[in-house]
Coordinates of C-alpha atoms and ligand atoms in Angstrom, one line a residue:
M1 CA -17.6 29.6 -24.6
K2 CA -18.0 27.4 -21.6
D3 CA -21.2 26.1 -20.1
E4 CA -22.7 28.1 -17.3
F5 CA -22.8 26.3 -13.9
D6 CA -23.9 26.7 -10.5
E7 CA -21.5 26.2 -7.6
A8 CA -22.9 23.9 -5.1
E9 CA -22.6 25.0 -1.5
L10 CA -21.9 22.5 1.1
E11 CA -24.2 22.3 4.0
L12 CA -22.8 21.0 7.1
Q13 CA -24.6 20.3 10.3
E14 CA -22.9 20.8 13.7
G15 CA -20.7 18.0 14.6
E16 CA -20.4 16.6 11.1
V17 CA -16.8 17.8 10.6
K18 CA -15.9 16.3 13.9
Q19 CA -17.5 12.9 13.0
F20 CA -15.8 13.0 9.6
Y21 CA -12.5 13.5 11.3
V22 CA -13.2 10.6 13.6
T23 CA -14.3 8.3 10.8
L24 CA -11.3 9.2 8.7
A25 CA -8.9 8.6 11.7
N26 CA -10.5 5.3 12.5
D27 CA -10.5 4.1 8.8
T28 CA -6.7 5.1 8.5
T29 CA -5.8 3.3 11.7
E30 CA -7.7 0.3 10.5
M31 CA -6.0 0.3 7.1
Q32 CA -2.5 0.9 8.7
S33 CA -3.1 -2.2 10.9
Y34 CA -2.8 -4.3 7.6
C35 CA 0.7 -3.0 7.0
T36 CA 4.1 -4.1 8.4
D37 CA 5.6 -0.8 7.6
V38 CA 3.2 2.1 7.1
D39 CA 5.7 4.5 5.8
K40 CA 6.5 2.1 2.9
N41 CA 2.9 0.9 2.6
T42 CA 4.1 -2.7 3.0
P43 CA 1.4 -5.1 3.7
K44 CA 1.2 -8.0 6.1
G45 CA 1.7 -11.5 4.7
K46 CA -1.2 -13.0 2.8
D47 CA -1.6 -15.7 5.5
E48 CA -2.5 -12.9 8.0
F49 CA -5.7 -12.0 6.0
E50 CA -8.9 -13.8 6.4
M51 CA -9.9 -15.5 3.3
I52 CA -13.7 -15.4 2.7
D53 CA -16.0 -16.5 0.0
S54 CA -18.0 -13.5 -0.8
G55 CA -18.7 -14.2 -4.5
L56 CA -16.5 -11.3 -5.6
C57 CA -13.5 -13.4 -6.4
A58 CA -14.8 -14.1 -9.9
Y59 CA -14.6 -10.3 -10.6
C60 CA -11.4 -9.6 -8.7
E61 CA -8.4 -7.9 -10.3
F62 CA -6.0 -9.4 -7.8
K63 CA -7.1 -13.2 -8.3
E64 CA -3.7 -14.0 -9.9
L65 CA -1.8 -12.7 -6.9
C66 CA -4.2 -14.0 -4.3
G67 CA -4.2 -17.5 -5.8
K68 CA -7.8 -18.2 -4.8
Ligands
LIG101 S1 -9.6 -13.4 -5.3 FE1 -9.7 -11.3 -4.7 S2 -11.6 -11.2 -3.6 FE2 -11.1 -13.3 -3.7 S3 -10.0 -13.6 -1.8 FE3 -8.5 -13.1 -3.4 S4 -8.1 -11.0 -3.2 FE4 -10.0 -11.5 -2.1

């Protein structure tokens, strides 16, 4: 027998769906701007990305590829 559960209802305010759509569209456009080929998800060259010292490099899974 499975545990009982209550189904949560999503409460949206007017305009939140439109704002979510705008945020999603903007974020998608920004992510795609880092690709040379969006359909193949091919990223731009490494030298086209700004290198920053954020303190996160020590924990980064991509450090080996990055070379930082
Ligand atoms: S090591 Fe990771 S976090 Fe640091 S610059 Fe490279 S990709 Fe970015």
